[in-house]
Coordinates of C-alpha atoms and ligand atoms in Angstrom, one line a residue:
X3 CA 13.7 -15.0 13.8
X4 CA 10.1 -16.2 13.3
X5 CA 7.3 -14.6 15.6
X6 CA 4.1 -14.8 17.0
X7 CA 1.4 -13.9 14.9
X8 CA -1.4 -13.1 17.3
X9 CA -5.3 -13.4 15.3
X10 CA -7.4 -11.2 18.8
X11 CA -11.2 -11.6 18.7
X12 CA -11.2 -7.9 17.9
X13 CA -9.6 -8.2 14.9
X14 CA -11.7 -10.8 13.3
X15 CA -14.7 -9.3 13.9
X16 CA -13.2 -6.5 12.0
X17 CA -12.3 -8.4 9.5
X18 CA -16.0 -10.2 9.6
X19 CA -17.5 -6.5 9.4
X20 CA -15.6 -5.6 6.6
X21 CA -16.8 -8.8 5.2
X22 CA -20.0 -8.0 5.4
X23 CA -19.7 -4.4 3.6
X24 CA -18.2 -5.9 0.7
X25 CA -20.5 -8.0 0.4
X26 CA -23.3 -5.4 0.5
X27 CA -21.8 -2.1 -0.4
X28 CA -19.1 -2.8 -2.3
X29 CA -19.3 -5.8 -4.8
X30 CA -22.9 -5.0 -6.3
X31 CA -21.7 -1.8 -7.2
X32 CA -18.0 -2.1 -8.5
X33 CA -18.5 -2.0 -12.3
X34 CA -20.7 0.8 -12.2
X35 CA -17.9 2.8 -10.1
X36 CA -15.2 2.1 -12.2
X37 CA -17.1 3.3 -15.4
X38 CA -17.8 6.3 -13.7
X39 CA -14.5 6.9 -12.1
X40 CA -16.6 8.0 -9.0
X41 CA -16.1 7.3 -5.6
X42 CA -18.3 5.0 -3.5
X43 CA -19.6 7.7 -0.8
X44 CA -22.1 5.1 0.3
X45 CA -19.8 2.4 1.4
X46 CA -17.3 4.9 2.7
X47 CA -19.9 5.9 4.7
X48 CA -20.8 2.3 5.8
X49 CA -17.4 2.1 6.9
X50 CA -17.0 4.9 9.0
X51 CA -20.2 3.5 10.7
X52 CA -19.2 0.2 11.2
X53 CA -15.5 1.9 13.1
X54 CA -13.3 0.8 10.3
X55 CA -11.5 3.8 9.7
X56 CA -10.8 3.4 13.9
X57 CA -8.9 0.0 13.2
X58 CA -5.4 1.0 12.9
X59 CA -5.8 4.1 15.3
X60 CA -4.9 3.8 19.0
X61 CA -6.8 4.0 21.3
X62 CA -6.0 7.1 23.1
X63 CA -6.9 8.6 19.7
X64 CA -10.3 7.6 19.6
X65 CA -9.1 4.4 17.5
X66 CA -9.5 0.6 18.2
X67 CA -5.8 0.1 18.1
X68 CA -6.5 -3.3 16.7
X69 CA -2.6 -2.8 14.8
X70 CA -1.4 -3.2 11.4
X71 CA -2.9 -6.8 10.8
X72 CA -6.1 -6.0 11.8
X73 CA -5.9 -2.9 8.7
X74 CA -4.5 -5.9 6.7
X75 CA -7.8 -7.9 7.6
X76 CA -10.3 -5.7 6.9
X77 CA -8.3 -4.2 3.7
X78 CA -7.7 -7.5 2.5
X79 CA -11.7 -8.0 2.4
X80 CA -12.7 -5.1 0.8
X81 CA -10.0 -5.5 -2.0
X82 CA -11.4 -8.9 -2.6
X83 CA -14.8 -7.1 -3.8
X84 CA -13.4 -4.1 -5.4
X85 CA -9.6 -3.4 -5.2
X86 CA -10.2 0.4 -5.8
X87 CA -12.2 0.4 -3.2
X88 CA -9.5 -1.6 -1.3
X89 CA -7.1 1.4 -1.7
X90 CA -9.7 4.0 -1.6
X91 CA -9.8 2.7 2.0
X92 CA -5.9 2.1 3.1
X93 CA -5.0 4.9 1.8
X94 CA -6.2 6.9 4.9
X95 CA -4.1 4.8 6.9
X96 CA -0.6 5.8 4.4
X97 CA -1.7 9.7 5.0
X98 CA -2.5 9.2 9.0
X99 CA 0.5 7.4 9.2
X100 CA 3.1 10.2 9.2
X101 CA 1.2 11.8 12.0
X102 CA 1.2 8.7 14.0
X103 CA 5.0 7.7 13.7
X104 CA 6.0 11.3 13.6
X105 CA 3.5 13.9 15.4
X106 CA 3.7 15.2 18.3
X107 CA 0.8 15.0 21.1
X108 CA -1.1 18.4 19.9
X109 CA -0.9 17.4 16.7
X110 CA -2.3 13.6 17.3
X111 CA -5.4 14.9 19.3
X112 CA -5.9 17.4 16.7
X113 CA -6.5 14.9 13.7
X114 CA -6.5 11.5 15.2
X115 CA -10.0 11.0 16.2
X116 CA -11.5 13.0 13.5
X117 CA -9.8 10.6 10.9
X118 CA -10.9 7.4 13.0
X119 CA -14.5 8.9 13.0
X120 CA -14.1 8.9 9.4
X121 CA -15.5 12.8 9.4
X122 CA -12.1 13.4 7.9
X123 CA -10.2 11.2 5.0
X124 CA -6.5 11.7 4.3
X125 CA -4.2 11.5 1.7
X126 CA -0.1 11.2 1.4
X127 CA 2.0 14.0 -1.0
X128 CA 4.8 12.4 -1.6
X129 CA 5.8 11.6 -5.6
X130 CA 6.4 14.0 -7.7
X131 CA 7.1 14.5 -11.4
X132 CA 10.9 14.3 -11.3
X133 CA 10.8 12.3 -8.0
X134 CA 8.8 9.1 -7.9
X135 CA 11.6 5.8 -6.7
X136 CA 14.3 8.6 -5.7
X137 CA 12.0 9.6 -3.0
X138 CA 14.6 12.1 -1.5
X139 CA 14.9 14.1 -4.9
X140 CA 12.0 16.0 -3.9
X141 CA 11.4 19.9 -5.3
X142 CA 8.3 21.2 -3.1
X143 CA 9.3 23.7 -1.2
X144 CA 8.3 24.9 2.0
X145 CA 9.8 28.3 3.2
X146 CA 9.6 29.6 6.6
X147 CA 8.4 32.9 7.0
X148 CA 7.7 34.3 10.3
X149 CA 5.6 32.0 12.2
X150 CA 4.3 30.1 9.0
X151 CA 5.8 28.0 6.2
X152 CA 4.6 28.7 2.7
X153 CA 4.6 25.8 -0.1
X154 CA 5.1 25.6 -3.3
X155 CA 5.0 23.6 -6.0
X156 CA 2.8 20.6 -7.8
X157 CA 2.6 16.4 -6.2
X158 CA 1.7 13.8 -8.4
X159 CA -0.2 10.5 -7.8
X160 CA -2.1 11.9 -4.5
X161 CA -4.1 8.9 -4.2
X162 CA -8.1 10.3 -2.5
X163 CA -7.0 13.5 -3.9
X164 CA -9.8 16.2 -3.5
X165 CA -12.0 13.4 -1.7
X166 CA -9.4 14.0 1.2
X167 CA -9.6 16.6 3.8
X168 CA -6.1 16.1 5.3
X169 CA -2.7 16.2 3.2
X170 CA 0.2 15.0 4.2
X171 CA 2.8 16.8 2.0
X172 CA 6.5 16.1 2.1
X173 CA 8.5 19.5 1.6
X174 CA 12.3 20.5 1.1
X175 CA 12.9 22.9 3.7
X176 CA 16.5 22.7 3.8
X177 CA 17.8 22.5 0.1
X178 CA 21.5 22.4 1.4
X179 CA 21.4 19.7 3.6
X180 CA 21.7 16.5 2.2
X181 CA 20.1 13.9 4.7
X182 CA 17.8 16.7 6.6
X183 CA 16.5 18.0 3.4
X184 CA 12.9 17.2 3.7
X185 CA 9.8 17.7 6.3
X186 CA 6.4 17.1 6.5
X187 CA 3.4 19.3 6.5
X188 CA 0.1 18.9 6.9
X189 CA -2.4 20.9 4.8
X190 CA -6.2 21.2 5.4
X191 CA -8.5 20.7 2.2
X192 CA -9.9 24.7 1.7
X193 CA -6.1 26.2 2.8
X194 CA -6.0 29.4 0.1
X195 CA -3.8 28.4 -2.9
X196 CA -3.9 24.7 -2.3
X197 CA -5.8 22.8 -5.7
X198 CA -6.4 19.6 -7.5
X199 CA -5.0 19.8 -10.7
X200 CA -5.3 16.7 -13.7
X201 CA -7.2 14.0 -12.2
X202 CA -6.0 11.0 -13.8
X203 CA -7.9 8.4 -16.5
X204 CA -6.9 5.5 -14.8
X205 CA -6.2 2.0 -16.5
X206 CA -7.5 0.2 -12.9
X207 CA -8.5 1.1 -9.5
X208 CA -10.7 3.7 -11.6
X209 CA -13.2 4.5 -8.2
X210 CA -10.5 6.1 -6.8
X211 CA -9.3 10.0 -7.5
X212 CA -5.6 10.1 -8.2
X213 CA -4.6 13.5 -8.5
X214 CA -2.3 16.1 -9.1
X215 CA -2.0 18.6 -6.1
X216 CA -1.2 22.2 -6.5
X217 CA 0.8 24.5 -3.7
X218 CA 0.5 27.9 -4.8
X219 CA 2.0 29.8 -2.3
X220 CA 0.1 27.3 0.1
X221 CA 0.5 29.2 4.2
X222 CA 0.2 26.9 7.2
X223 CA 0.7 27.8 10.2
X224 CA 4.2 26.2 11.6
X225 CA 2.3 24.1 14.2
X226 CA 1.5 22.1 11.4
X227 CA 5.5 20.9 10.8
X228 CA 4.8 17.3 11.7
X229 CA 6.6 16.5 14.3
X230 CA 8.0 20.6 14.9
X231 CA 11.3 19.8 13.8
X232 CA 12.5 20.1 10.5
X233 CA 14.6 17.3 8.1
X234 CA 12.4 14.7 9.6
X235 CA 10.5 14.2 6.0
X236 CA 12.5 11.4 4.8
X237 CA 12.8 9.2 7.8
X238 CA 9.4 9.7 8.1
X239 CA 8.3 8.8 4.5
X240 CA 10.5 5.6 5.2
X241 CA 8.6 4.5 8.2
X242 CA 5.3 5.2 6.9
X243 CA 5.6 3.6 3.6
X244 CA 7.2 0.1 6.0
X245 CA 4.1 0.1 7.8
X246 CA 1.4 1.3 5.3
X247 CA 3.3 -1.4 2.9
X248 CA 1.9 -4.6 4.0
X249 CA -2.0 -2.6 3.4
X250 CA -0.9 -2.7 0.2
X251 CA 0.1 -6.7 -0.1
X252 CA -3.3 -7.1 1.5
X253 CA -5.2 -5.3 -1.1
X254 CA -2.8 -7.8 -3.5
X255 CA -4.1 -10.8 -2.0
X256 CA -7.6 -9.8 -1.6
X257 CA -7.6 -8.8 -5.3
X258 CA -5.9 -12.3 -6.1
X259 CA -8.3 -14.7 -4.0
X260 CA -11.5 -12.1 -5.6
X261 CA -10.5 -12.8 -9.5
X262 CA -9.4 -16.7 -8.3
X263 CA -13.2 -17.1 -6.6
X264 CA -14.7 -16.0 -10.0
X265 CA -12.1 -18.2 -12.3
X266 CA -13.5 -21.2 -10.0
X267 CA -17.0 -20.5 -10.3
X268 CA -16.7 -20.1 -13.9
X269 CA -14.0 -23.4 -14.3
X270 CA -16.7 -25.3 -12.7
X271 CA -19.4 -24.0 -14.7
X272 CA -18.4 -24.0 -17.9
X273 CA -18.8 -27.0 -20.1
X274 CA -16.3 -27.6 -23.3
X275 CA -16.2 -31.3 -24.9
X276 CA -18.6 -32.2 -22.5
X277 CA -17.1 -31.6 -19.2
X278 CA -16.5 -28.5 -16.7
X279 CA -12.8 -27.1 -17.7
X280 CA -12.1 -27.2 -14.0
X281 CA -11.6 -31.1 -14.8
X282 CA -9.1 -30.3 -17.2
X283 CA -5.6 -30.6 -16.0
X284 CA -4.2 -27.4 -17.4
X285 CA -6.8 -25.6 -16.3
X286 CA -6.1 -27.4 -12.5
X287 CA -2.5 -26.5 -12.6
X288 CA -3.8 -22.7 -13.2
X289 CA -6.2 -22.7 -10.2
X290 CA -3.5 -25.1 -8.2
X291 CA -0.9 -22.3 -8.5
X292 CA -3.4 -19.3 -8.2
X293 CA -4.2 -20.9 -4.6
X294 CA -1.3 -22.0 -4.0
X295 CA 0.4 -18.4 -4.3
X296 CA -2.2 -16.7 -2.7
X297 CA -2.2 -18.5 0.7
X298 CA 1.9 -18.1 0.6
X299 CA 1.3 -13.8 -0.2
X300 CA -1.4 -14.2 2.7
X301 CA 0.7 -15.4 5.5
X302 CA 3.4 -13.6 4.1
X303 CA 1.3 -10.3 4.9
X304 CA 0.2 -11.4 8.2
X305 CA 4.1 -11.9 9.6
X306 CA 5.1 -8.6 8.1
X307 CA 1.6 -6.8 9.7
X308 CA 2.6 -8.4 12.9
X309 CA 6.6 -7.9 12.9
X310 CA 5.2 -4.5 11.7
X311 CA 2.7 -4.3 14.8
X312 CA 5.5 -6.0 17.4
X313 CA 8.2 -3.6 16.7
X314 CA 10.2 -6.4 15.2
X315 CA 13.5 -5.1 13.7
X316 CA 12.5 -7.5 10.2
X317 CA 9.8 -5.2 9.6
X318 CA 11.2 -2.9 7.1
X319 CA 12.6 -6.3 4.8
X320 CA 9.1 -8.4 5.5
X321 CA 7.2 -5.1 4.3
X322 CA 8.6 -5.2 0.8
X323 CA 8.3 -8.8 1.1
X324 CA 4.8 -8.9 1.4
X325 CA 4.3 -5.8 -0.9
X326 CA 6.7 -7.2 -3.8
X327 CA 5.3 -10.7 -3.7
X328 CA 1.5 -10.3 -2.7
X329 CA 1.7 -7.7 -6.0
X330 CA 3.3 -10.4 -8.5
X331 CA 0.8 -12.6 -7.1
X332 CA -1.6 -10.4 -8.1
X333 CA -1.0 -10.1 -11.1
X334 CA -0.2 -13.7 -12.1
X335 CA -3.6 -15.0 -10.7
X336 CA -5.8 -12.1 -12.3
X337 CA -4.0 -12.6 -15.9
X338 CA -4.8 -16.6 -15.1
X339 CA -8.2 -15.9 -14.2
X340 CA -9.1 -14.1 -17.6
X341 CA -7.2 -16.8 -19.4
X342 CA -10.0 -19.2 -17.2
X343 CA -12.5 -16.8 -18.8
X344 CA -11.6 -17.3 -22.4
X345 CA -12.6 -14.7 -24.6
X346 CA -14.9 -13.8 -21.9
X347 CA -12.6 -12.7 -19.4
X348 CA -11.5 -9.5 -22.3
X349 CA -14.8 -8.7 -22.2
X350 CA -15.8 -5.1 -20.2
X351 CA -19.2 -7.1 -19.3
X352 CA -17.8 -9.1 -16.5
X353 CA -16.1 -8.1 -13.1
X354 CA -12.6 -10.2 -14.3
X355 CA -11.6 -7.9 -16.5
X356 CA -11.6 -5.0 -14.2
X357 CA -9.3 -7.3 -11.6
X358 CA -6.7 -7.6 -14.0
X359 CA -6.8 -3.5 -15.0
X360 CA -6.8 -2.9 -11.1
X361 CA -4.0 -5.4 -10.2
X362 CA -1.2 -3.9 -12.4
X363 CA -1.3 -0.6 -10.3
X364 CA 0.0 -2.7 -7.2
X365 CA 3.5 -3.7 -8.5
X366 CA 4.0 0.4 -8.9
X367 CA 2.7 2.3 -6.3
X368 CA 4.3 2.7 -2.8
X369 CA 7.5 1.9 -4.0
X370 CA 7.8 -0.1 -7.4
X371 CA 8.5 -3.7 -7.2
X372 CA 11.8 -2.8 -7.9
X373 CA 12.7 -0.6 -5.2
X374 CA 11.1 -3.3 -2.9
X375 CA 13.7 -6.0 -4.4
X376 CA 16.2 -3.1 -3.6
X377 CA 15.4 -2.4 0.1
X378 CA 14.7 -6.3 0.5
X379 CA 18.8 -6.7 -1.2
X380 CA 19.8 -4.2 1.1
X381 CA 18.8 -5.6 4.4
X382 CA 19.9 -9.3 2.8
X383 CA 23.5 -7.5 2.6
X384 CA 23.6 -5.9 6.1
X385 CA 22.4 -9.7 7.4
X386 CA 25.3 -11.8 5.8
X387 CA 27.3 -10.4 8.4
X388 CA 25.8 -12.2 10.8
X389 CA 26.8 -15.4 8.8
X390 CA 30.4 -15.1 9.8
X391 CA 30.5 -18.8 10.8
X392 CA 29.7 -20.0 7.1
X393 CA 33.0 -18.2 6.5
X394 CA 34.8 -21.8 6.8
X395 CA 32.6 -23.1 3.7
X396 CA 33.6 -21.0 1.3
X397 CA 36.3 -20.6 -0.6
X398 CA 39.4 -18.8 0.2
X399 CA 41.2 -16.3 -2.1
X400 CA 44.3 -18.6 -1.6
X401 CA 41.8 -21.6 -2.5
X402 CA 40.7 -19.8 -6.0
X403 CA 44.3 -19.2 -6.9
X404 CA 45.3 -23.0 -6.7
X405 CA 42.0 -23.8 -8.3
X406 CA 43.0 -21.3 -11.6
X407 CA 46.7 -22.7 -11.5
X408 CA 45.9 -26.4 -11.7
X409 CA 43.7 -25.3 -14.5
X410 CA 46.3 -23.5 -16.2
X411 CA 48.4 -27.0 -15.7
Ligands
CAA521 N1 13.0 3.7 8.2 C1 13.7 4.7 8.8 N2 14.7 5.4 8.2 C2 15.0 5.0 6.9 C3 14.4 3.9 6.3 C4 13.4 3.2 6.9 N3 12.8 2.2 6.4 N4 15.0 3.8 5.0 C5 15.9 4.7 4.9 N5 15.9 5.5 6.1 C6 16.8 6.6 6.4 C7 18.3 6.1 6.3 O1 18.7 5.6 7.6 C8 19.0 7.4 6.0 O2 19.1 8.2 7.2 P1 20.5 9.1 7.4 O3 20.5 10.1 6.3 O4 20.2 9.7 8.7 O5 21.6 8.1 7.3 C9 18.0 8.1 5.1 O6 16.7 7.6 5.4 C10 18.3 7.9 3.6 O7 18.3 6.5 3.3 P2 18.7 5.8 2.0 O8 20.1 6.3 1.7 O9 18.5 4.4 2.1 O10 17.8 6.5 0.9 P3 17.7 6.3 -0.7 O11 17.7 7.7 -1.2 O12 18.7 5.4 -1.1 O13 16.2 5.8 -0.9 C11 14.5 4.1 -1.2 C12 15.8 4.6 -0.5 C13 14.2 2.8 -0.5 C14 14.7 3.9 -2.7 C15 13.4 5.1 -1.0 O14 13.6 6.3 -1.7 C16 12.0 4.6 -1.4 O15 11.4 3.9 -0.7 N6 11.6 5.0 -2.6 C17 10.2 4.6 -3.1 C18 9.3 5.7 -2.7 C19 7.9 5.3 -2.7 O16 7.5 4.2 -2.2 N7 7.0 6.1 -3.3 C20 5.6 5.9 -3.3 C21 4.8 7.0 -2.7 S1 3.2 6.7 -2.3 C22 2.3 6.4 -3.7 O17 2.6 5.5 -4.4 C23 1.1 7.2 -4.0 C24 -0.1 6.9 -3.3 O18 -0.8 7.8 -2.9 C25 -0.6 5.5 -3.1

């Protein structure tokens, strides 16, 4: 059923905000993060200023409570100058998130309004090694032992890894239980026996630490179970990843309209056989489908942020949607865009190489495409049986047996 999706004033002048920090803090600067692989402090810190990191808080946290789209606004800009920077920001919303859909009220007033301050960034322990798709085949362990819970083990992929401050770290606490196997945990950056490991050499999003984590005999204190009760990890993973999903099909179309800006710039600008190549038509049909896709992947996004935001039951299937289709989108426009470019779009010199390194990332993480064609399948399943009625237009098993004998005749 289709729904409302609701633009408030608040939200677009977050959106317009975040505009404006691209623009100036993020976008000038881009290429020379990304050769560094160093992390843009300065518009970070523009953000916090400007009450970005509040947007997806509530309010009662010290947040805007602006919702899911209005994350998906402002995420969506700041990908469009720099999609490590894109994720370096929505990735404190995938770490808060666990906390927000799972905490309990000590536990919210604790971090909450520290991370919407943005004193305090997060990130979410989840992958590992052996357990990247199959979520639930986790092998960190947290033990209980006496009032605490000591971890151990390694994460992979921690995404603001060592930038962060706050950890959410998904832990098997009950090896013999099958669907109450996992918990959550949250661990402070400085907690004795907690280290980065291997910091990654990234092919894109290189601004952005991704990290191995270390949980060497890691003690927190048990008020730091999310939730307090044990075997909620999983379920909570699951929400989190439907609501921080549609972030991530923001960052895609952001990335997709940033290279698509640049391939028109260029298509119009650059003269072969004396005329612009945007008058060509094969070079139209590229920038006709690049546009094209990306408004679809746009208002695909905003009905899964707002189903997401409304409580609508669709959420979960429009998440992977957005994330699955905004990401192929991605991808298809920024390999279009260099082949705008010419042997100028391989080139390191220019920003439209760097948006086809950083798109590829978005088809894997927080859930490969794959699994999103999966869960998307999956709910597709469960909803033919509310198509009972079509039952009558369809063939019977009594029809298919005459059809196969008259054959056979
Ligand atoms: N919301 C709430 N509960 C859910 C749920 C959802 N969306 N999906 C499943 N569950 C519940 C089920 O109801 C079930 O509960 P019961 O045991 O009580 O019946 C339980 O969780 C198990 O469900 P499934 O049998 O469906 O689980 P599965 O093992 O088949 O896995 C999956 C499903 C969709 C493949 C899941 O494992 C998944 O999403 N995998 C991908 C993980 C992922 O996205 N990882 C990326 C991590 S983040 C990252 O990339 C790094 C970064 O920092 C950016």
């Amino acid at each position: 059923m289709p729904h409302d999706i609701v633009f408030t004033d608040q939200a677009k002048e977050l959106q317009a905000i975040a505009r404006e920090i691209a623009d100036k803090y993020v976008r000038p600067v881009a290429a020379k993060y990304d050769k560094a692989q160093e992390y843009n402090r300065e518009a970070a810190q523009a953000v916090a200023e400007a009450g970005l990191f509040k947007t997806f808080i509530p309010k009662e946290y010290g947040g805007h409570g602006a919702g899911i789209l209005a994350l998906c606004l402002v995420t969506e800009e700041l990908a469009k100058a720099d999609s490590g920077f894109g994720v370096a920001f929505a990735v404190n919303a995938l770490g808060t998130t666990p906390i927000l859909v799972g905490g309990t009220e000590e536990q919210k007033q604790k971090w909450l309004p520290q991370i919407a301050r943005g004193e305090k960034f997060v990130a979410f322990c989840l992958s590992e090694k052996g357990a990247g798709s199959d979520a639930g085949g986790l092998s960190v362990t947290a033990e209980k032992d006496g009032d605490d819970y000591v971890i151990r083990g390694e994460k992979k992929w921690t995404t603001n890894g060592g930038i962060a401050d706050i950890y959410s770290v998904f832990c098997v606490t009950d090896p013999t239980s099958k669907s109450r196997r996992i918990s959550a945990l949250v661990v402070e950056k400085g907690t004795p026996g907690f280290s980065v490991g291997k910091v990654e050499d990234k092919m894109g999003i290189r601004c952005v630490p991704v990290v191995e984590t270390h949980f060497d005999n890691v003690r927190v204190p048990k008020e730091n179970l999310i939730g307090q009760r044990e075997g909620m990890g999983f379920k909570h993973a699951m929400m989190t990843l439907d609501r921080a999903r549609p972030a991530v099909a923001a960052q895609a179309v952001g990335a997709a309209q940033g290279a698509l800006d640049l391939a028109l710039v260029y298509a119009n600008r650059r003269k072969q056989f004396g005329k612009p190549i945007s008058s060509f038509q094969m070079v139209q049909k590229m920038l006709a489908d690049a546009t094209m896709k990306t408004d679809a992947a746009r208002w695909l996004v905003y009905a899964a942020a707002s189903a997401t935001d409304q409580g609508f039951k669709t959420s979960n299937k429009l998440a992977a949607e957005s994330k699955c289709y905004a990401t192929d989108v991605a991808m298809e426009v920024a390999t279009d865009a260099v082949q705008i470019f010419g042997g100028y779009g391989f080139m390191e010199d220019y920003p439209i190489a760097k948006f086809f390194r950083d798109a590829k990332i978005l088809q894997i993480y927080e859930g490969t495409n794959q699994v999103q064609r999966m869960v998307i399948a999956r709910n597709l399943i469960k909803e033919a049986e509310g198509l009972a009625h079509l039952e009558d237009y369809i063939p019977t098993e009594e029809q298919k047996s005459y059809c196969s004998e008259s054959v056979e005749a």
